[in-house]
Amino acid sequence: MGPRRSIFKKPRGKGGGGRQQQGYMSKDMKKKLKKEQAGRPPPTRFQRSLKHIERAQEATQAQKRQIEAERKYRQESNASFAGGAFSSSEEEEEEEGQVDGEDGTAFEELAVEFNGPLGRTVIDSADESEEEEPVDDEMDEEEMGEEEEMEGEDEAVGMDDEEEEENEDEDEALKLGSEASESEDEEDELEEEDPNDLSTDDDDEDGAETNDPYMQHTAFNLSPAMLETIAAERPRVEQSKLSFPGLGNVLVELPKCGTVGKRPEPRGIFETERYAKPGTLPTVPDPDAPIDWKALHVKDKIARNITEPLDALQRDTFAILNAYQDLHVTQRSFENADRFRYVYCLHALNHVLKAVSKMQHHTVKLQAAKAAGRKRKKPAEDQFRRKLKVATVGEEPTVGLECRDQGFVRPKVLIVVPFRESALQCVTVLKRLFAGEGQEKGVLNWKRFTEEYGGASMAFPRKNPKPADYERTFAGNIDDNFRLSIAFNRSTMKLYAKYYSSDVIIASPLGLRMAIGAKGEKYRDYDFLASIELLIVDQAEVCYAQNWDHLLHVMEHLHHQPKSTEYTEFSRVREWCLSGWSKFYRQSVLLSAFELPDFRSLYNKHFRNYRGKARTVARRDQQAAGTIRRVVVPVAQNFQRVETSTLDGAGLARFAHFVNVILPQARTVAMARCMIYVPSYFDYVRLRNHFKKEEISFTQICEYTPDGKIARARDMFFHGSKHFLLYSERAHFFRRHRIRGVRHLIFYGPPVFPHFYPELVNLMMKENQNPQDGVDDASMTVTVVYTRYDTYQLTEMVGMERANAMLKAPRSVHRFSTDQK
């Protein structure tokens, strides 16, 4: 006789030959293995997910094999018990369908006898409950484990039970850690929100009919005709001019979507796809009618904090912004700056709260669906164990809940302002609209913010004071390198939040340029600009004086595909964002005090909103009077036109005209104490190098000149030691020096800031002159050089009618006097 086979299973790794001996390890080897494993890098989320998927597949296969084995065994038992009583297949089907009837008692007894050793009982559909399901699941797992051991599918050979438990605990900890890493940004948020606090206006689904402009703007994709229209190099637009009571004349441009070729009729799922509606002309509000904030779809949390009524200017601006159309305003001034700021902060906060509310509402629904799906589905087994649910004809299968409510990253509003003082004003308005007047309980880090962004303003001299616009521009903290992130919740507003955990970013052009970095740098980050839905640029003229290239650099890095997906939840990213159409959904707002070619270029090139865009147009009566009317010094003013055919050649043509025509006359003794005002720094460098090369007597003042050299240059020019003074426009903007002793003034180009022209000409008054220079006041002159591409600056200086006449007249020299009206 052979050796007796033991009915007990041998422990793994405790003796025997073959694979078990190969898997044996001593305690020292186990310690060494643990040290090696501790030194390895932690598994990635993909590796952990792959491991769990493999385990789930193995468990599913083992369960299927167990079910198949039990089904075959029961069929054999039923066949041996029934004998030849069931002759036909029809009779067999009828008898199998009578399990719960009187004729099925024999089968029930057999089932009880068969399932008894396994701890099973026949479960009727009426007696089945949710409390018994975990027991069945545990027993299924035990049977599954026994089947795996019988077939030798366990790959963990050589590991004892303690090591298996440790690995299982480690996997569970890694799983929990991955879940925690996904929500680590949310831990920095404020208190957890109550799901019951959801407002009723969030119950509307994305596809439901709603008049909310936010939902109409973001809920649907673009149609093929609309996409071809706005994605063209020169979009086809339809222009209309409207007259608003506050903004005045507004030119509205709407994409013109016609039939683009012959397209086949959509079939299948595309028949029910809804596309975004094209933009329409904004509604001109009635300045005397009361404002219904609910009809305008403004959140109740904001509406109850609006204590002051909006004037006509604010109503017109909000009507365009609330329609999600781009806007370019060229009428910003110190008088209406606070009113414009109040309106765009109101619109930005309303946009953010709607987005946050919609995301939280969807999060609650997804969590509820996830909790309902945690209940494991019962395996498809026969009638002896549980009654199967038979699907009815025409029943639709259950589809997972899909919520598309966000972009690649969380930041959705970007406000660009030049100084920290401007950021302080914006945050103060946001706080007042969000938390109410004087309420600081729901605003975190407010004290730190006021300390860093408040501060004392620069001291202005009492003797020889600066101009009024200079003191108002540089009042407060004028630091131009800052970035501030704000995160909003239903009841809290957190300042200094993390970039990728914030909703609103307020920054200066230089601060954004420092964060983005330049091409070729090792560490660059501009993923936080991938999903900007609302862009606001305030005080564009000040940003232009700082460095316009910084803002253009920011515009070029908007809506790029993120390099990292750490902060992206692809299951909730909008489809138009995945398609790369975010730039067509972004609403852009540009506020400036006047018009410039650079502003118009930004408006034409980067404002691509599919809802349309609008810009203010000054009336003819407003453009009739230019800043030249403010000149009070009796001096002859000569305007010389430089002929050029291309914009690229305008710089060379201007320089050649200055060197060949103007400079020989200015070098004479009669034109001593001549100041040359240069708007562009590049032209300033070109003239400086030419003067050094020709060894011309001159001194210079630019924005980079130290204070000591500025004082020495002003002194030499006043006393006649130097013939020329090169003076840059940015130096005048940031310092606003009162240059004394100017007898002749040459504008190398029309000043960008139109009010600088009368300000500089009025410096030639008698009290600012040196009485010992021996020059007659009647011999003073002013010369302005311009080209056909200086239309905007020329219009601001002399008015629209005169500018058109000067550009189209056959003669190239025009002379004006102070008393000329």
mmCIF file of C-alpha atoms in Angstrom, residues 361-528:
data_model
loop_
_atom_site.group_PDB
_atom_site.id
_atom_site.type_symbol
_atom_site.label_atom_id
_atom_site.label_comp_id
_atom_site.label_asym_id
_atom_site.label_seq_id
_atom_site.Cartn_x
_atom_site.Cartn_y
_atom_site.Cartn_z
ATOM 1 C CA HIS A 361 -24.075 70.042 -5.831
ATOM 2 C CA HIS A 362 -22.655 67.505 -8.279
ATOM 3 C CA THR A 363 -20.196 66.253 -5.671
ATOM 4 C CA VAL A 364 -23.046 65.447 -3.300
ATOM 5 C CA LYS A 365 -24.887 63.592 -6.060
ATOM 6 C CA LEU A 366 -21.781 61.620 -6.994
ATOM 7 C CA GLN A 367 -21.124 60.677 -3.382
ATOM 8 C CA ALA A 368 -24.698 59.524 -2.996
ATOM 9 C CA ALA A 369 -24.442 57.438 -6.169
ATOM 10 C CA LYS A 370 -21.119 56.024 -4.987
ATOM 11 C CA ALA A 371 -22.588 55.093 -1.599
ATOM 12 C CA ALA A 372 -25.488 53.358 -3.313
ATOM 13 C CA GLY A 373 -23.092 51.470 -5.571
ATOM 14 C CA ARG A 374 -20.980 50.131 -2.724
ATOM 15 C CA LYS A 375 -23.566 47.387 -2.217
ATOM 16 C CA ARG A 376 -22.163 44.404 -4.079
ATOM 17 C CA LYS A 377 -24.351 42.906 -6.737
ATOM 18 C CA LYS A 378 -25.441 39.331 -6.086
ATOM 19 C CA PRO A 379 -23.813 36.758 -8.375
ATOM 20 C CA ALA A 380 -26.004 35.117 -10.949
ATOM 21 C CA GLU A 381 -26.779 31.769 -9.291
ATOM 22 C CA ASP A 382 -29.675 29.352 -9.370
ATOM 23 C CA GLN A 383 -32.960 29.379 -7.493
ATOM 24 C CA PHE A 384 -31.721 27.269 -4.611
ATOM 25 C CA ARG A 385 -29.560 30.017 -3.133
ATOM 26 C CA ARG A 386 -31.527 33.138 -3.985
ATOM 27 C CA LYS A 387 -34.207 34.286 -6.332
ATOM 28 C CA LEU A 388 -32.898 36.016 -9.442
ATOM 29 C CA LYS A 389 -34.270 39.327 -10.658
ATOM 30 C CA VAL A 390 -35.531 38.971 -14.211
ATOM 31 C CA ALA A 391 -35.148 42.114 -16.322
ATOM 32 C CA THR A 392 -38.346 43.311 -17.897
ATOM 33 C CA VAL A 393 -38.615 43.917 -21.610
ATOM 34 C CA GLY A 394 -37.763 47.489 -22.550
ATOM 35 C CA GLU A 395 -36.044 48.321 -19.256
ATOM 36 C CA GLU A 396 -33.154 50.769 -19.747
ATOM 37 C CA PRO A 397 -29.817 49.756 -18.257
ATOM 38 C CA THR A 398 -28.438 51.777 -15.368
ATOM 39 C CA VAL A 399 -25.864 54.339 -16.555
ATOM 40 C CA GLY A 400 -23.282 55.925 -14.272
ATOM 41 C CA LEU A 401 -23.811 59.561 -13.283
ATOM 42 C CA GLU A 402 -21.660 61.985 -15.310
ATOM 43 C CA CYS A 403 -21.099 65.572 -14.188
ATOM 44 C CA ARG A 404 -19.067 67.892 -16.429
ATOM 45 C CA ASP A 405 -18.662 71.062 -14.421
ATOM 46 C CA GLN A 406 -15.004 72.127 -14.339
ATOM 47 C CA GLY A 407 -11.830 72.641 -16.309
ATOM 48 C CA PHE A 408 -8.379 71.127 -16.106
ATOM 49 C CA VAL A 409 -7.563 73.088 -12.946
ATOM 50 C CA ARG A 410 -9.599 75.013 -10.419
ATOM 51 C CA PRO A 411 -8.567 78.697 -10.951
ATOM 52 C CA LYS A 412 -11.226 80.239 -13.160
ATOM 53 C CA VAL A 413 -10.965 84.040 -12.715
ATOM 54 C CA LEU A 414 -7.827 86.111 -13.332
ATOM 55 C CA ILE A 415 -7.766 89.821 -12.424
ATOM 56 C CA VAL A 416 -4.691 91.729 -13.627
ATOM 57 C CA VAL A 417 -3.984 95.049 -11.881
ATOM 58 C CA PRO A 418 -0.735 97.040 -11.750
ATOM 59 C CA PHE A 419 -0.247 97.730 -8.016
ATOM 60 C CA ARG A 420 -0.960 96.163 -4.655
ATOM 61 C CA GLU A 421 -3.217 99.109 -3.859
ATOM 62 C CA SER A 422 -5.445 98.121 -6.779
ATOM 63 C CA ALA A 423 -5.532 94.536 -5.511
ATOM 64 C CA LEU A 424 -6.512 95.838 -2.069
ATOM 65 C CA GLN A 425 -9.434 97.715 -3.566
ATOM 66 C CA CYS A 426 -10.602 94.650 -5.495
ATOM 67 C CA VAL A 427 -10.425 92.321 -2.494
ATOM 68 C CA THR A 428 -12.244 94.874 -0.352
ATOM 69 C CA VAL A 429 -15.109 94.959 -2.854
ATOM 70 C CA LEU A 430 -15.195 91.151 -3.048
ATOM 71 C CA LYS A 431 -15.262 90.913 0.731
ATOM 72 C CA ARG A 432 -18.087 93.442 1.017
ATOM 73 C CA LEU A 433 -20.165 91.613 -1.592
ATOM 74 C CA PHE A 434 -19.465 88.184 -0.139
ATOM 75 C CA ALA A 435 -19.569 88.718 3.620
ATOM 76 C CA GLY A 436 -21.291 92.071 3.967
ATOM 77 C CA GLU A 437 -20.197 95.466 5.213
ATOM 78 C CA GLY A 438 -17.715 95.238 8.103
ATOM 79 C CA GLN A 439 -17.980 91.439 8.376
ATOM 80 C CA GLU A 440 -14.605 89.733 8.674
ATOM 81 C CA LYS A 441 -15.656 86.455 10.269
ATOM 82 C CA GLY A 442 -16.003 84.550 7.002
ATOM 83 C CA VAL A 443 -12.742 85.923 5.529
ATOM 84 C CA LEU A 444 -9.549 84.156 6.525
ATOM 85 C CA ASN A 445 -6.117 85.838 6.634
ATOM 86 C CA TRP A 446 -7.697 89.283 6.355
ATOM 87 C CA LYS A 447 -5.334 90.843 8.916
ATOM 88 C CA ARG A 448 -2.271 89.515 7.134
ATOM 89 C CA PHE A 449 -3.642 90.782 3.820
ATOM 90 C CA THR A 450 -4.217 94.325 5.072
ATOM 91 C CA GLU A 451 -0.710 94.436 6.514
ATOM 92 C CA GLU A 452 0.971 93.283 3.303
ATOM 93 C CA TYR A 453 -1.187 95.094 0.781
ATOM 94 C CA GLY A 454 -2.015 98.173 2.798
ATOM 95 C CA GLY A 455 0.991 100.023 4.051
ATOM 96 C CA ALA A 456 1.804 103.698 3.751
ATOM 97 C CA SER A 457 1.887 105.400 0.392
ATOM 98 C CA MET A 458 4.846 107.332 -0.943
ATOM 99 C CA ALA A 459 5.368 110.858 0.389
ATOM 100 C CA PHE A 460 4.402 113.619 -2.012
ATOM 101 C CA PRO A 461 6.153 117.006 -1.757
ATOM 102 C CA ARG A 462 4.182 119.950 -0.441
ATOM 103 C CA LYS A 463 6.387 122.476 -2.192
ATOM 104 C CA ASN A 464 6.132 122.184 -5.943
ATOM 105 C CA PRO A 465 3.462 119.453 -5.688
ATOM 106 C CA LYS A 466 3.016 116.710 -8.237
ATOM 107 C CA PRO A 467 0.050 116.751 -10.622
ATOM 108 C CA ALA A 468 -3.238 115.493 -9.250
ATOM 109 C CA ASP A 469 -3.387 112.449 -11.532
ATOM 110 C CA TYR A 470 0.103 111.404 -10.396
ATOM 111 C CA GLU A 471 -0.841 111.452 -6.721
ATOM 112 C CA ARG A 472 -4.015 109.449 -7.382
ATOM 113 C CA THR A 473 -2.202 106.914 -9.544
ATOM 114 C CA PHE A 474 0.586 106.234 -7.051
ATOM 115 C CA ALA A 475 -1.445 106.467 -3.854
ATOM 116 C CA GLY A 476 -1.100 103.508 -1.510
ATOM 117 C CA ASN A 477 1.173 100.493 -1.909
ATOM 118 C CA ILE A 478 2.700 100.668 -5.389
ATOM 119 C CA ASP A 479 4.574 97.361 -5.343
ATOM 120 C CA ASP A 480 4.158 95.806 -8.791
ATOM 121 C CA ASN A 481 5.325 92.234 -8.048
ATOM 122 C CA PHE A 482 2.585 90.259 -6.306
ATOM 123 C CA ARG A 483 0.235 87.310 -6.720
ATOM 124 C CA LEU A 484 -2.787 86.598 -4.543
ATOM 125 C CA SER A 485 -5.010 83.509 -4.670
ATOM 126 C CA ILE A 486 -8.512 83.449 -3.211
ATOM 127 C CA ALA A 487 -10.656 80.372 -2.590
ATOM 128 C CA PHE A 488 -14.403 80.663 -2.137
ATOM 129 C CA ASN A 489 -16.793 78.328 -0.428
ATOM 130 C CA ARG A 490 -20.453 78.680 0.403
ATOM 131 C CA SER A 491 -19.742 80.476 3.663
ATOM 132 C CA THR A 492 -16.034 81.305 3.629
ATOM 133 C CA MET A 493 -13.515 83.323 1.648
ATOM 134 C CA LYS A 494 -9.903 82.266 2.076
ATOM 135 C CA LEU A 495 -7.061 84.576 1.137
ATOM 136 C CA TYR A 496 -3.573 83.245 0.387
ATOM 137 C CA ALA A 497 -4.906 79.908 -0.805
ATOM 138 C CA LYS A 498 -2.779 77.595 -2.916
ATOM 139 C CA TYR A 499 -2.730 78.303 -6.632
ATOM 140 C CA TYR A 500 -4.430 75.094 -7.655
ATOM 141 C CA SER A 501 -6.916 75.246 -4.766
ATOM 142 C CA SER A 502 -8.127 78.776 -5.510
ATOM 143 C CA ASP A 503 -10.912 80.228 -7.608
ATOM 144 C CA VAL A 504 -9.681 83.800 -8.160
ATOM 145 C CA ILE A 505 -6.126 84.985 -8.826
ATOM 146 C CA ILE A 506 -5.314 88.684 -8.522
ATOM 147 C CA ALA A 507 -1.828 89.489 -9.760
ATOM 148 C CA SER A 508 0.296 92.048 -11.519
ATOM 149 C CA PRO A 509 1.778 91.447 -14.986
ATOM 150 C CA LEU A 510 5.261 91.236 -13.500
ATOM 151 C CA GLY A 511 4.117 88.796 -10.803
ATOM 152 C CA LEU A 512 2.568 86.517 -13.409
ATOM 153 C CA ARG A 513 5.655 86.778 -15.605
ATOM 154 C CA MET A 514 7.835 85.720 -12.669
ATOM 155 C CA ALA A 515 5.558 82.754 -11.951
ATOM 156 C CA ILE A 516 5.366 81.625 -15.568
ATOM 157 C CA GLY A 517 9.042 82.041 -16.308
ATOM 158 C CA ALA A 518 10.762 82.584 -19.630
ATOM 159 C CA LYS A 519 11.436 80.129 -22.402
ATOM 160 C CA GLY A 520 14.476 77.997 -21.615
ATOM 161 C CA GLU A 521 14.201 78.206 -17.849
ATOM 162 C CA LYS A 522 14.322 74.925 -15.952
ATOM 163 C CA TYR A 523 11.391 75.520 -13.641
ATOM 164 C CA ARG A 524 8.288 76.934 -15.313
ATOM 165 C CA ASP A 525 4.682 76.693 -14.254
ATOM 166 C CA TYR A 526 1.696 78.040 -16.142
ATOM 167 C CA ASP A 527 -0.746 75.164 -15.688
ATOM 168 C CA PHE A 528 -2.779 77.339 -13.321
#
